[in-house]
Coordinates of C-alpha atoms and ligand atoms in Angstrom, one line a residue:
M6 CA 2.3 1.3 -6.3
A7 CA 3.5 -0.4 -2.9
L8 CA 1.9 -0.4 0.5
L9 CA 4.3 0.7 3.0
V10 CA 4.1 0.8 6.7
Q11 CA 6.4 3.3 8.5
K12 CA 7.2 3.3 11.8
F13 CA 8.7 6.5 13.7
G14 CA 10.4 6.1 17.4
G15 CA 9.6 8.7 20.0
T16 CA 13.8 10.2 19.2
S17 CA 12.8 10.6 15.4
L18 CA 9.8 12.2 17.0
G19 CA 11.7 14.2 20.1
S20 CA 11.1 17.8 18.8
I21 CA 8.8 19.8 16.6
E22 CA 12.1 20.3 14.1
R23 CA 12.5 16.8 14.1
I24 CA 8.6 16.2 13.7
K25 CA 8.7 18.3 10.5
A26 CA 11.9 16.3 9.2
V27 CA 9.5 12.9 9.5
A28 CA 7.4 14.9 7.5
Q29 CA 9.0 15.8 4.6
R30 CA 10.8 12.3 4.7
I31 CA 7.2 10.9 4.4
K32 CA 6.3 13.4 1.9
S33 CA 9.1 12.4 -0.4
S34 CA 8.2 8.6 0.0
K35 CA 4.5 9.7 -0.7
E36 CA 5.8 11.2 -4.2
K37 CA 7.4 8.0 -5.1
G38 CA 3.8 6.9 -5.7
D39 CA 3.6 4.5 -2.5
D40 CA 0.5 4.1 0.0
L41 CA 1.7 4.8 3.3
V42 CA 0.6 4.0 6.7
V43 CA 2.7 5.9 9.2
V44 CA 2.6 4.5 12.9
V45 CA 4.5 6.4 15.7
S46 CA 5.5 6.2 19.1
A47 CA 5.0 9.3 21.7
M48 CA 7.4 12.1 21.5
G49 CA 10.6 11.8 23.2
H50 CA 10.3 10.6 26.5
Q51 CA 6.9 11.4 26.8
T52 CA 5.9 8.5 28.3
D53 CA 8.5 7.8 30.7
E54 CA 7.3 11.3 31.4
L55 CA 3.6 10.3 32.3
T56 CA 4.4 7.8 34.1
R57 CA 6.6 9.7 36.4
L58 CA 3.5 12.1 36.8
A59 CA 1.2 9.2 38.2
S60 CA 3.6 7.8 40.2
E61 CA 3.5 11.1 42.3
I62 CA 0.0 10.5 42.8
T63 CA 0.5 6.7 43.6
V64 CA 2.5 3.7 43.9
D65 CA 0.0 1.7 42.5
P66 CA -2.0 3.3 39.8
P67 CA -4.7 1.2 38.7
H68 CA -3.9 -0.2 34.9
R69 CA -6.9 1.0 33.4
E70 CA -5.8 4.7 34.4
M71 CA -2.3 3.9 33.3
D72 CA -3.7 2.8 29.7
M73 CA -5.8 6.1 30.0
L74 CA -2.5 8.1 30.6
L75 CA -0.2 6.6 28.5
S76 CA -2.4 6.6 25.8
T77 CA -2.4 10.4 25.0
G78 CA 1.3 10.5 24.4
E79 CA 0.8 9.0 21.1
Q80 CA -2.4 11.0 20.4
V81 CA -0.1 14.0 20.7
S82 CA 2.2 12.7 18.1
I83 CA -0.3 11.4 15.4
S84 CA -1.9 15.3 15.4
L85 CA 1.3 17.3 15.1
L86 CA 2.9 14.6 12.3
T87 CA -0.7 15.0 10.5
M88 CA -0.8 19.0 10.9
A89 CA 3.1 19.0 9.7
L90 CA 2.1 16.9 6.7
N91 CA -0.6 18.5 5.6
E92 CA 1.4 21.6 5.9
L93 CA 3.5 20.1 3.1
G94 CA 0.6 19.7 1.0
T95 CA 0.5 15.9 1.6
P96 CA -3.1 15.0 2.5
A97 CA -2.8 13.3 5.6
I98 CA -5.5 11.8 8.8
S99 CA -4.6 10.9 12.1
L100 CA -6.0 7.6 13.8
T101 CA -6.0 6.5 17.3
G102 CA -5.6 3.0 17.6
T103 CA -9.7 2.5 18.3
Q104 CA -10.2 4.1 15.3
A105 CA -7.7 2.4 13.3
G106 CA -9.7 -0.9 14.6
I107 CA -6.7 -2.4 16.5
I108 CA -8.4 -4.9 18.8
T109 CA -6.7 -6.4 21.2
E110 CA -7.3 -8.8 24.8
S111 CA -8.3 -6.7 27.8
A112 CA -4.9 -6.8 29.6
H113 CA -4.4 -3.3 30.8
G114 CA -1.0 -2.4 30.3
R115 CA 0.3 -5.9 28.2
A116 CA -2.3 -6.6 25.7
R117 CA -2.1 -8.5 23.1
I118 CA -3.1 -7.9 19.7
L119 CA -5.9 -10.2 18.2
E120 CA -7.0 -8.6 15.0
I121 CA -6.9 -5.3 13.2
R122 CA -10.3 -4.2 11.4
T123 CA -8.8 -2.6 8.1
E124 CA -12.0 -1.6 6.3
R125 CA -11.5 2.4 7.7
I126 CA -7.7 2.2 6.9
K127 CA -8.3 0.8 3.5
N128 CA -11.2 3.3 2.4
L129 CA -8.9 6.1 3.7
L130 CA -5.9 4.8 1.5
D131 CA -8.5 4.5 -1.4
Q132 CA -8.9 8.4 -0.8
G133 CA -5.5 9.0 -1.0
Q134 CA -4.7 9.6 2.2
T135 CA -1.7 9.0 4.2
I136 CA -2.7 7.8 7.6
V137 CA -0.7 8.6 10.8
I138 CA -1.6 6.0 13.4
A139 CA -1.0 6.1 17.2
G140 CA 1.1 2.7 18.1
F141 CA 1.3 0.8 21.3
Q142 CA -2.3 1.3 21.9
G143 CA -5.3 -0.4 20.9
T144 CA -9.3 -1.3 22.2
T145 CA -11.1 -3.9 23.6
L146 CA -14.1 -3.1 21.3
G147 CA -14.1 -6.1 19.3
I148 CA -14.3 -8.8 22.3
G149 CA -16.8 -8.0 25.0
G150 CA -18.6 -5.2 23.6
I151 CA -16.8 -2.7 25.7
A152 CA -14.6 0.0 24.4
E153 CA -11.5 0.0 26.9
I154 CA -8.2 1.4 25.6
T155 CA -5.6 -0.6 26.0
T156 CA -1.9 -0.6 25.6
L157 CA 0.6 -3.6 24.3
G158 CA 3.7 -2.7 27.1
R159 CA 6.5 -0.8 26.7
G160 CA 8.1 -0.5 23.8
G161 CA 4.6 -1.9 21.6
S162 CA 4.5 1.0 18.8
D163 CA 6.9 -1.6 17.0
T164 CA 4.6 -4.4 17.4
S165 CA 1.7 -2.1 16.4
A166 CA 3.3 -1.4 13.2
V167 CA 4.3 -4.9 12.3
A168 CA 0.6 -5.9 13.0
L169 CA -0.6 -3.2 10.8
A170 CA 1.9 -4.7 8.0
A171 CA 0.7 -8.2 8.2
S172 CA -2.8 -7.3 8.3
L173 CA -2.9 -5.0 5.2
E174 CA -0.3 -7.3 3.7
A175 CA 1.8 -4.7 3.2
A176 CA 4.9 -4.9 0.9
K177 CA 7.5 -3.6 3.7
C178 CA 7.4 -2.2 7.1
E179 CA 10.1 -0.1 8.0
I180 CA 11.1 0.9 11.5
Y181 CA 13.0 4.2 11.5
T182 CA 15.3 4.2 14.5
D183 CA 18.5 6.5 16.1
V184 CA 20.5 3.6 15.0
P185 CA 21.7 2.6 11.6
G186 CA 20.2 -1.2 12.0
V187 CA 21.5 -4.3 13.6
L188 CA 25.3 -5.1 14.2
T189 CA 27.0 -8.1 14.2
T190 CA 28.0 -7.5 17.9
D191 CA 28.4 -4.4 20.5
P192 CA 30.4 -2.2 18.8
R193 CA 31.3 -0.5 21.9
I194 CA 33.6 -3.5 22.6
V195 CA 34.3 -4.6 19.2
K196 CA 35.8 -2.2 17.0
N197 CA 34.9 -3.6 13.7
A198 CA 31.4 -4.4 14.6
K199 CA 29.5 -4.3 11.3
L200 CA 26.1 -3.4 10.1
M201 CA 24.6 -6.7 9.2
K202 CA 22.4 -6.4 5.3
S203 CA 20.1 -9.1 6.5
I204 CA 19.1 -11.3 9.4
S205 CA 16.2 -13.8 9.8
C206 CA 13.6 -13.1 12.2
D207 CA 14.3 -16.5 14.1
E208 CA 18.0 -15.4 14.8
M209 CA 16.7 -11.8 15.7
L210 CA 15.0 -13.6 18.4
E211 CA 18.0 -15.7 19.5
L212 CA 20.0 -12.6 19.8
A213 CA 17.8 -10.6 21.9
S214 CA 20.2 -8.7 24.2
L215 CA 21.8 -7.7 21.2
G216 CA 18.6 -7.1 19.2
A217 CA 16.1 -6.4 21.5
A218 CA 17.5 -2.7 22.0
V219 CA 16.9 -2.2 18.4
L220 CA 13.5 -3.7 18.1
H221 CA 10.8 -5.2 20.3
P222 CA 10.7 -9.3 20.1
R223 CA 6.8 -9.1 19.8
A224 CA 7.1 -7.0 16.9
V225 CA 9.9 -9.6 15.2
E226 CA 7.6 -12.6 16.4
I227 CA 4.7 -11.3 14.4
A228 CA 7.2 -10.5 11.0
R229 CA 8.3 -14.2 11.4
N230 CA 4.8 -15.4 11.7
F231 CA 3.3 -13.7 8.7
G232 CA 6.1 -13.1 6.9
V233 CA 6.3 -9.6 6.9
T234 CA 9.8 -7.9 5.5
L235 CA 10.8 -5.7 8.6
V236 CA 13.6 -3.1 7.8
V237 CA 15.0 -1.4 10.6
K238 CA 17.1 1.7 9.4
S239 CA 18.1 5.5 10.6
S240 CA 15.9 8.0 10.7
W241 CA 18.6 10.7 10.0
D242 CA 20.2 9.2 6.9
N243 CA 19.5 7.3 3.7
L244 CA 21.1 4.0 4.2
D245 CA 19.6 0.9 3.7
G246 CA 19.8 -1.1 7.4
T247 CA 18.6 -4.0 8.6
T248 CA 16.2 -6.5 6.9
L249 CA 14.8 -9.2 8.8
T250 CA 13.3 -11.7 6.6
S251 CA 11.1 -14.7 7.3
N252 CA 9.8 -17.0 4.6
K253 CA 6.5 -17.9 6.6
K254 CA 3.2 -17.4 4.3
P255 CA 0.9 -15.4 5.9
D256 CA -2.1 -17.6 7.5
F257 CA -4.7 -15.4 9.6
S258 CA -6.9 -18.4 10.2
Q259 CA -4.9 -19.4 13.4
G260 CA -6.5 -17.0 15.4
G261 CA -5.3 -13.8 16.6
I262 CA -2.5 -11.7 15.1
E263 CA -0.4 -12.4 18.2
H264 CA -1.6 -15.8 20.2
R265 CA -3.2 -15.5 22.9
S266 CA -0.7 -18.0 24.9
P267 CA 3.0 -16.4 25.5
V268 CA 4.0 -20.3 23.6
D269 CA 4.2 -19.6 19.7
G270 CA 5.0 -23.3 18.9
L271 CA 5.8 -26.6 20.0
E272 CA 8.6 -29.2 18.0
L273 CA 8.9 -33.1 18.6
L274 CA 12.4 -34.2 17.5
E275 CA 12.3 -38.1 17.5
N276 CA 15.2 -40.9 17.1
Q277 CA 17.7 -38.9 19.5
A278 CA 20.5 -39.9 21.5
V279 CA 22.7 -38.6 24.6
V280 CA 26.3 -39.0 24.8
A281 CA 27.8 -38.3 28.2
L282 CA 31.4 -37.6 28.8
S283 CA 32.0 -37.7 32.4
N284 CA 35.0 -37.2 34.8
I285 CA 36.9 -35.8 31.7
P286 CA 39.9 -33.0 32.5
D287 CA 38.6 -29.2 33.2
R288 CA 41.1 -26.9 31.2
P289 CA 41.1 -24.6 28.3
G290 CA 40.9 -27.0 25.2
I291 CA 38.9 -30.0 26.1
A292 CA 35.9 -29.2 24.6
A293 CA 37.3 -27.6 21.7
E294 CA 39.5 -30.6 20.9
L295 CA 36.2 -33.0 21.6
F296 CA 34.0 -31.2 19.2
E297 CA 36.8 -30.7 16.7
S298 CA 37.0 -34.4 16.5
L299 CA 33.4 -35.1 16.4
S300 CA 33.5 -32.6 13.2
E301 CA 36.3 -34.5 11.8
G302 CA 33.7 -37.9 12.0
G303 CA 31.2 -36.1 10.4
V304 CA 29.1 -35.7 13.4
N305 CA 26.9 -33.3 13.5
V306 CA 25.9 -32.1 17.5
D307 CA 22.8 -30.6 18.6
L308 CA 22.3 -29.7 22.0
I309 CA 25.5 -29.3 23.9
I310 CA 25.7 -29.1 27.8
Q311 CA 28.6 -28.8 30.1
A312 CA 27.9 -27.6 33.4
T313 CA 29.2 -28.0 37.1
H314 CA 32.6 -28.6 37.6
Q315 CA 33.9 -31.2 40.5
I316 CA 36.8 -29.6 41.3
D317 CA 38.8 -30.1 38.1
S318 CA 37.3 -32.7 36.1
N319 CA 34.2 -31.8 34.2
D320 CA 30.9 -33.5 32.2
I321 CA 30.2 -32.7 28.5
T322 CA 26.7 -34.2 27.5
F323 CA 25.7 -33.7 23.5
T324 CA 22.8 -35.0 21.9
V325 CA 23.3 -36.7 18.0
A326 CA 20.6 -38.0 15.7
E327 CA 20.5 -42.1 16.5
N328 CA 22.3 -42.6 13.2
E329 CA 25.0 -40.5 14.3
L330 CA 25.6 -42.1 17.8
H331 CA 28.0 -44.8 16.2
N332 CA 30.5 -42.4 14.7
A333 CA 30.4 -40.4 17.9
L334 CA 31.0 -42.9 19.9
T335 CA 34.0 -43.8 18.0
Q336 CA 35.4 -40.7 18.2
C337 CA 34.8 -39.8 22.1
K338 CA 36.7 -43.2 22.5
K339 CA 39.9 -41.8 20.9
L340 CA 39.6 -39.0 22.8
V341 CA 38.9 -40.4 26.3
N342 CA 41.5 -42.8 25.4
T343 CA 44.1 -39.9 25.6
I344 CA 42.9 -37.7 28.2
G345 CA 40.8 -39.9 30.4
G346 CA 37.4 -40.2 31.5
D347 CA 34.1 -42.2 31.1
I348 CA 31.5 -42.5 28.3
S349 CA 28.0 -43.6 28.6
F350 CA 25.7 -43.1 26.0
Q351 CA 21.1 -43.6 25.7
K352 CA 18.7 -44.1 22.7
D353 CA 15.5 -44.0 22.0
L354 CA 15.1 -40.3 23.5
T355 CA 12.8 -37.5 22.1
K356 CA 13.5 -33.6 22.2
L357 CA 10.6 -31.6 23.4
S358 CA 10.9 -27.7 22.7
I359 CA 8.2 -24.9 23.2
Y360 CA 9.3 -21.2 21.8
G361 CA 8.2 -17.9 21.4
A362 CA 8.9 -14.6 22.1
G363 CA 6.4 -14.6 24.7
I364 CA 8.9 -17.0 26.8
M365 CA 11.4 -14.0 27.2
G366 CA 11.4 -12.6 30.6
R367 CA 8.1 -15.0 31.4
P368 CA 9.7 -17.2 34.5
G369 CA 6.6 -19.0 34.9
I370 CA 6.5 -20.8 31.3
A371 CA 9.5 -22.7 31.6
S372 CA 8.5 -23.8 35.0
S373 CA 4.8 -24.7 33.8
L374 CA 6.3 -26.6 31.2
F375 CA 8.5 -28.9 33.6
Q376 CA 5.5 -29.0 35.8
I377 CA 3.4 -30.4 32.8
L378 CA 6.2 -33.3 32.4
S379 CA 6.6 -34.0 35.9
D380 CA 2.6 -34.4 36.2
S381 CA 2.5 -36.5 33.3
G382 CA 5.0 -38.6 35.1
I383 CA 8.2 -37.8 32.7
N384 CA 11.4 -37.2 34.0
I385 CA 13.4 -34.9 31.8
R386 CA 17.1 -36.4 30.7
L387 CA 18.5 -32.9 30.1
I388 CA 17.6 -29.4 29.7
A389 CA 18.5 -26.3 27.5
T390 CA 17.4 -23.1 27.3
S391 CA 17.9 -19.9 25.2
E392 CA 16.0 -16.8 25.1
V393 CA 13.1 -18.0 23.0
K394 CA 13.1 -21.9 23.4
V395 CA 13.1 -24.3 26.4
S396 CA 14.2 -28.2 25.2
C397 CA 13.7 -31.2 27.4
V398 CA 15.2 -34.6 26.2
I399 CA 12.6 -37.3 27.5
D400 CA 12.2 -41.2 26.8
A401 CA 10.9 -41.5 23.4
E402 CA 7.8 -43.6 24.4
L403 CA 6.6 -40.6 26.4
G404 CA 7.0 -38.5 23.7
K405 CA 3.6 -38.3 22.3
K406 CA 2.0 -37.8 25.5
A407 CA 4.1 -35.3 26.9
L408 CA 3.3 -33.5 22.9
R409 CA -0.5 -33.8 23.8
N410 CA -0.5 -32.6 27.2
V411 CA 1.8 -29.7 26.7
S412 CA -0.3 -28.5 23.5
E413 CA -3.1 -28.6 25.9
V414 CA -2.0 -26.6 28.4
F415 CA -0.2 -24.2 26.7
K416 CA -3.5 -23.9 24.2
L417 CA -1.8 -24.6 21.0
T418 CA -3.6 -24.9 17.6
D419 CA -2.6 -28.3 15.2
K420 CA -0.5 -25.7 13.4
Q421 CA 1.5 -24.4 16.0
I422 CA 3.0 -28.1 16.4
T423 CA 5.5 -29.5 14.6
V424 CA 6.9 -33.4 14.6
N425 CA 10.4 -34.1 13.2
P426 CA 10.2 -30.7 11.3
T427 CA 12.5 -30.5 8.1
I428 CA 14.4 -27.1 8.0
E429 CA 15.6 -26.2 4.6
N430 CA 19.2 -24.9 4.1
N431 CA 19.4 -22.0 2.6
N432 CA 23.1 -21.6 3.0
E433 CA 22.8 -19.0 5.9
P434 CA 26.1 -18.2 7.9
E435 CA 27.1 -20.2 10.5
V436 CA 27.1 -17.5 12.6
R437 CA 25.6 -14.2 11.8
G438 CA 26.0 -12.4 15.0
I439 CA 27.3 -12.4 18.8
A440 CA 25.9 -11.3 21.6
L441 CA 27.5 -10.7 25.1
D442 CA 25.6 -10.5 28.3
K443 CA 27.0 -9.1 31.2
D444 CA 24.4 -9.1 33.7
Q445 CA 23.9 -12.5 34.6
I446 CA 25.4 -14.8 37.8
Q447 CA 25.9 -18.3 37.9
I448 CA 24.4 -20.6 40.8
S449 CA 24.3 -24.2 40.8
V450 CA 22.2 -26.3 43.3
K451 CA 24.0 -29.1 43.6
N452 CA 22.7 -33.0 44.6
V453 CA 19.2 -32.6 44.0
P454 CA 16.8 -35.8 44.0
D455 CA 16.8 -37.0 40.4
K456 CA 13.3 -37.5 40.0
P457 CA 10.5 -35.7 37.8
G458 CA 9.8 -32.5 39.8
T459 CA 12.8 -31.4 40.4
A460 CA 13.8 -28.7 38.0
S461 CA 10.1 -27.6 37.6
T462 CA 10.1 -27.2 41.7
I463 CA 13.2 -25.1 41.4
C464 CA 11.9 -22.8 38.7
S465 CA 8.4 -22.6 40.0
T466 CA 10.1 -21.8 43.5
L467 CA 11.9 -19.0 41.8
A468 CA 9.2 -18.3 39.2
E469 CA 7.1 -17.4 42.4
K470 CA 9.6 -14.5 43.0
N471 CA 9.4 -13.3 39.5
I472 CA 12.9 -14.3 38.5
S473 CA 13.6 -15.8 35.0
L474 CA 16.1 -18.4 34.9
D475 CA 18.6 -18.2 31.6
T476 CA 20.8 -21.2 30.5
I477 CA 19.5 -23.7 32.5
V478 CA 21.5 -26.9 32.4
Q479 CA 21.0 -30.2 34.1
S480 CA 23.9 -32.2 34.5
E481 CA 23.8 -35.8 33.4
R482 CA 26.4 -37.1 35.9
K483 CA 24.7 -38.9 38.6
H484 CA 26.3 -38.7 41.9
K485 CA 26.9 -41.5 43.9
D486 CA 23.5 -40.8 46.1
K487 CA 21.8 -40.9 42.9
T488 CA 21.3 -36.9 43.1
K489 CA 22.1 -34.4 40.2
D490 CA 23.0 -31.0 40.2
I491 CA 21.4 -27.9 38.0
S492 CA 22.8 -25.1 37.4
F493 CA 21.3 -21.9 35.6
T494 CA 22.2 -18.1 35.2
L495 CA 20.3 -15.7 36.5
K496 CA 20.0 -11.5 36.2
K497 CA 22.2 -9.7 39.0
N498 CA 19.5 -8.0 40.0
D499 CA 17.5 -11.0 41.2
R500 CA 20.6 -12.7 42.9
S501 CA 19.5 -12.2 46.6
D502 CA 16.2 -12.8 46.1
A503 CA 17.0 -16.0 44.6
K504 CA 19.2 -17.3 47.0
Y505 CA 17.1 -16.7 50.1
A506 CA 14.3 -18.7 48.1
L507 CA 16.4 -21.1 47.2
K508 CA 18.0 -21.9 50.5
E509 CA 14.6 -22.3 51.8
L510 CA 14.0 -24.7 49.4
I511 CA 17.0 -27.3 49.2
G512 CA 16.1 -27.3 52.9
N513 CA 14.0 -30.0 52.2
W514 CA 16.3 -31.9 50.6
K515 CA 18.8 -33.7 52.4
G516 CA 22.7 -33.3 51.3
S517 CA 21.4 -30.5 48.8
N518 CA 23.3 -27.3 48.7
L519 CA 23.8 -23.9 46.7
E520 CA 27.1 -22.7 45.2
E521 CA 27.3 -19.3 43.3
G522 CA 30.1 -19.6 40.2
E523 CA 32.7 -16.8 39.9
S524 CA 31.3 -13.5 38.4
I525 CA 30.3 -14.7 34.6
V526 CA 29.3 -13.6 31.6
R527 CA 27.2 -15.0 28.8
I528 CA 28.4 -14.8 25.0
S529 CA 25.9 -16.3 22.4
A530 CA 26.7 -17.1 18.5
V531 CA 23.7 -17.2 16.6
G532 CA 23.3 -18.3 12.8
S533 CA 20.6 -20.3 11.1
G534 CA 23.3 -22.2 9.1
M535 CA 24.6 -23.5 12.5
P536 CA 22.4 -27.2 12.3
F537 CA 23.8 -27.5 8.8
T538 CA 27.7 -26.6 9.8
K539 CA 29.7 -29.6 11.5
G540 CA 31.7 -27.9 13.9
T541 CA 30.9 -24.6 14.5
A542 CA 30.7 -25.3 18.4
G543 CA 34.5 -26.9 17.7
K544 CA 35.5 -23.1 16.5
I545 CA 34.0 -21.3 19.1
F546 CA 35.6 -23.4 22.2
R547 CA 39.5 -23.3 20.1
A548 CA 38.7 -19.6 19.5
L549 CA 38.2 -19.7 23.3
A550 CA 41.0 -22.2 24.2
N551 CA 43.6 -20.5 22.2
Q552 CA 43.5 -17.3 24.5
K553 CA 43.7 -20.0 27.6
I554 CA 39.8 -19.1 28.3
N555 CA 38.4 -22.1 30.6
I556 CA 34.7 -22.5 30.1
E557 CA 31.9 -22.9 32.6
M558 CA 29.0 -23.7 30.9
I559 CA 28.1 -24.4 27.6
A560 CA 24.3 -24.6 26.7
T561 CA 23.3 -24.6 22.8
S562 CA 19.7 -24.4 21.0
E563 CA 19.8 -25.3 16.7
I564 CA 21.0 -21.9 15.7
R565 CA 22.6 -20.6 19.3
T566 CA 25.7 -21.5 21.1
T567 CA 26.2 -20.3 24.3
C568 CA 29.5 -20.4 26.5
I569 CA 29.6 -19.0 30.2
I570 CA 32.6 -18.0 30.9
S571 CA 34.6 -16.2 33.9
E572 CA 33.5 -12.1 33.3
K573 CA 37.1 -11.2 33.2
Y574 CA 37.7 -12.5 29.7
G575 CA 34.3 -11.4 28.1
E576 CA 35.8 -8.6 26.0
K577 CA 38.8 -10.7 24.8
A578 CA 36.5 -13.9 24.1
L579 CA 33.8 -11.8 22.3
N580 CA 36.3 -10.1 20.3
E581 CA 37.8 -13.5 19.6
I582 CA 34.9 -15.3 18.4
H583 CA 33.6 -12.6 16.1
S584 CA 37.2 -12.3 14.2
C585 CA 36.9 -16.0 14.3
F586 CA 33.9 -16.3 11.9
K587 CA 35.4 -13.2 10.0
L588 CA 32.2 -11.2 10.9
G589 CA 33.8 -7.7 11.1
K590 CA 34.4 -5.0 9.0
N591 CA 37.3 -5.8 6.1
E592 CA 37.1 -9.5 7.4
S593 CA 34.8 -11.4 5.0
Ligands
LIG611 N1 5.8 5.1 23.6 C1 5.7 3.8 24.2 C2 6.8 3.7 24.9 O1 7.5 4.6 25.4 C3 6.0 3.0 23.3 C4 6.9 3.1 22.0 O2 7.9 3.8 22.2 O3 7.2 2.2 21.2 O4 7.3 2.3 25.6
LIG612 MG1 10.5 2.3 21.2

């Protein structure tokens, strides 16, 4: 007999008929002999509806009152579902977040779960009850003595379910939803997109624009940190769905179930070298040639960065482990001999990365990382960002100092810090899934001063307006006047606010100007096997070159390669890359 946590979303509970059908499904699970804790969302679009009611009264409702209001949605569904279960002869009892012992921080509307006091749940399970718990809500009872209802933020009932599964050490957490699971890519664009049998939590987080619609990233992060086996599947059939995996061992000694800081971990990777190719031709096929020849030379590249075209020439910068530098340079020289361009390199570098689902959509995080480094007098040689990670390459001698200061500001414990992590090769695929993000524009700030604090100033200027930068790329090339270029993508919606704020800022920097690139899309290939496979980037670039698609920007993290390309090629490129890794139905 195992303990299962099952979560049902709003659509699955959209009507009385559906609630009865869910009760039937729970009854049959229960009859298999498992213990069940069920977590539910509000019925249908109830949370939106309640929000609308509030907006008819005020444009700025107090956060506390919003939590009082919104938490009622889940209270309706727990009681109705419990009645339906009892009608079927399945003994069940409903609990609100407070009654279930879900203790959160006090931030109304976006509270993080600190702990779950599971005694009551365990007692009820011992009595053979099926327990139906309101998702999305908790209480501050445990922290200040005053019981206030809190909510976790939209989509938060996934988070409740996984946090319960972690605290109860459940065998599995099943998320029942209205899609069959996680697909290898967007099925509206790629006809043979395939359901994934499994995906690691890290990959899921990096595929945010593909996965976040299916599962809340905060839930994925808890599953990752506590090694919860998480399954996403359809509530309409009995198929297996997608299993999310994490090989971490649960560890409750770290403090809260969710960290109080949005940053989940800090990593330092030493003995890195940067190789920069500049003034190489800007045409399809160059990046492919370069990374194919590196892979032939046995070189495994880590970060790759390409940005800011200078009319028709280009710079590509990448990092390798120091002991691969010699081979990398040999391959680069061969290439530059035929296509032209300059090579430079630097050793004695360290890569510092912060990561965590909390970084997503919080512009202040990257900007405070840059700020800490600049306050510590540390110049950032290279920046690479992904959905859940920001990496900076800095001088090795400053690595330890950076580590100390960054972990202090983000309040990280020793357990959250890793120096030179060894990651295991579990023969995971080099590419598991591919996301296409059409919601981005590309902006370059040209000729910015090359000194500590520049990137941080740009980011914090935008963060103040609540604008997130994605795919920040700081070019390696210095102009004659010792200035640099920084490029990034941001959400289309933020275009005019961002431009306005940036124009004001660069007014302070003589000679600096703003350039918006043509309409672009962002394609990201993600796979845990990527760090162990030589040539993944080369394959992606070759797939694009074969279609004569030029790459505007490249940015990578360990398990992800992102290309920014012209919008008009987006769907074609997605299909090409998807099939080049044989991800589709009937392909593997
Ligand atoms: N009912 C809440 C919402 O709609 C929580 C959830 O569904 O996960 O955001
Ligand atoms: Mg939901």
